[in-house]
Short mmCIF file of C-alpha atoms in Angstrom, two decimals:
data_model
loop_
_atom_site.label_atom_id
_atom_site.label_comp_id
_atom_site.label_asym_id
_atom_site.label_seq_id
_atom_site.Cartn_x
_atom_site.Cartn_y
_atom_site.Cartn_z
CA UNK V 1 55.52 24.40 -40.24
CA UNK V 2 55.11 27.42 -42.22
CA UNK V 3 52.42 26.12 -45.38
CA UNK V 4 53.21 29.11 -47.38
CA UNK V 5 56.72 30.17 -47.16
CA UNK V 6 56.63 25.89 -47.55
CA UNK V 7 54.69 26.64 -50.72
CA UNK V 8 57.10 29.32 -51.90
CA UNK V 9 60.19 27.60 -51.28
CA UNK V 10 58.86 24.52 -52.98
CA UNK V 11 57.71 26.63 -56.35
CA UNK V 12 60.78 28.37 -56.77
CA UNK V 13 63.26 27.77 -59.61
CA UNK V 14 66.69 26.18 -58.57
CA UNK V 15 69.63 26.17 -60.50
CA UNK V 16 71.07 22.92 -60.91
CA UNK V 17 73.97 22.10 -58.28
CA UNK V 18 76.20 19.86 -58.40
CA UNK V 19 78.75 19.52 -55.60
CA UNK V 20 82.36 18.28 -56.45
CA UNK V 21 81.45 15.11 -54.72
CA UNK V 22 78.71 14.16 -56.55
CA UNK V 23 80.11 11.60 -58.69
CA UNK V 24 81.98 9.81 -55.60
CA UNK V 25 78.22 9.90 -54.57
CA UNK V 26 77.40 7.83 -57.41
CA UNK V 27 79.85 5.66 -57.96
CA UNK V 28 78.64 4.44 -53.92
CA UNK V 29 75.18 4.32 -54.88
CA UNK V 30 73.77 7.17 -52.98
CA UNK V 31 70.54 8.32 -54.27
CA UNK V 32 69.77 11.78 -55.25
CA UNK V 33 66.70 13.11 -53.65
CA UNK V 34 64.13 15.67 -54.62
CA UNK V 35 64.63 19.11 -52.66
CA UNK V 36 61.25 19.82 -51.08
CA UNK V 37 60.75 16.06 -50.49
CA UNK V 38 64.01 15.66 -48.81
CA UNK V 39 63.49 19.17 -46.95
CA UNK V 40 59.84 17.97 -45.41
CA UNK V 41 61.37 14.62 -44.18
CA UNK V 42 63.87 16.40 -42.41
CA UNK V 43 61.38 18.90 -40.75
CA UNK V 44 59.43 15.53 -39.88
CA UNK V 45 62.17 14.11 -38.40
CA UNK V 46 63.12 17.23 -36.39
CA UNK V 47 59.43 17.87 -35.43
CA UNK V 48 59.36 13.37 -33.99
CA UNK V 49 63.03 13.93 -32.19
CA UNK V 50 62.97 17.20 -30.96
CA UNK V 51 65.18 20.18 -31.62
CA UNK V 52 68.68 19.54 -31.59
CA UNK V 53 68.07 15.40 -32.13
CA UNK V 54 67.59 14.48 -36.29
CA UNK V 55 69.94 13.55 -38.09
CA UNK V 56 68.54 14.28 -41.08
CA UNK V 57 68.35 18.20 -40.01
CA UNK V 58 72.13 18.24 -39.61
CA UNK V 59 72.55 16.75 -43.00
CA UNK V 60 70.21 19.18 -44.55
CA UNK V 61 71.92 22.00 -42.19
CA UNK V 62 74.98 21.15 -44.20
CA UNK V 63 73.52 21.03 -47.15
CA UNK V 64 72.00 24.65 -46.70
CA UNK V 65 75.64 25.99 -45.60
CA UNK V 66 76.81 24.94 -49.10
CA UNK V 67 74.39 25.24 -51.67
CA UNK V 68 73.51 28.81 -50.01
CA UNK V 69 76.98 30.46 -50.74
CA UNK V 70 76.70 28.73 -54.98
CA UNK V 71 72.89 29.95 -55.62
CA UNK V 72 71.42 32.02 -52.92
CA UNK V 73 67.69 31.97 -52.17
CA UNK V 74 66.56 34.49 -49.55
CA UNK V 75 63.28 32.43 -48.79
CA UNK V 76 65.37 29.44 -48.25
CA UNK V 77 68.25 31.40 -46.37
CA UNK V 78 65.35 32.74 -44.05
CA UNK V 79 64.34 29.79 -43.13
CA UNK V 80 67.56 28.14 -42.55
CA UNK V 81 68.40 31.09 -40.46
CA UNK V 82 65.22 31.16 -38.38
CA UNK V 83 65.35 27.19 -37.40
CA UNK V 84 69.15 27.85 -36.92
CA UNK V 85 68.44 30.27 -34.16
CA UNK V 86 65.54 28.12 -33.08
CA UNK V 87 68.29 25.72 -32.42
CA UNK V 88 70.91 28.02 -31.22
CA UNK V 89 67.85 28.98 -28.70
CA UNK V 90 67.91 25.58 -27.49
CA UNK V 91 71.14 25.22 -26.90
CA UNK V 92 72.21 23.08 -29.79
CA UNK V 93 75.15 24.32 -33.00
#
């Protein structure tokens, strides 16, 4: 993992988003979770399983697709690009 563009991304300011399904999220008890906290465990997971193989990476995948078109952040777009193509490298969309 990248520690500064980790840094970066972490510091930066993010509007507040709110996806029209949030409050069917709520009423089912889902738990909102803290970007960078979320991001890392996702990373984590990918980094254990292998590329291709977490879960947690495709949720955070489809996360990126939609928050990214509302409130774009290059930093974060570059790196959702670059482990994209990682991916793509490997074989796995």
């Amino acid at each position: 993992m990248n520690t500064s563009l980790d840094n970066s991304i972490q510091g930066a300011q993010l509007p507040n988003f709110q996806h029209p399904s949030h409050a069917l999220l709520q009423e089912n008890n889902f738990t909102q979770y803290d970007y960078g906290r979320y991001r890392l465990r996702c990373l984590k997971e990918r980094h254990r399983y292998g590329i291709g193989r977490s879960q947690e990476m495709n949720t955070l995948y489809r996360f990126w697709s939609f928050f990214l078109r509302e409130a774009f952040n290059k930093k974060m777009y570059d790196e959702f690009r670059s482990l994209a193509n990682e991916d793509a490298g490997f074989n796995y969309r």
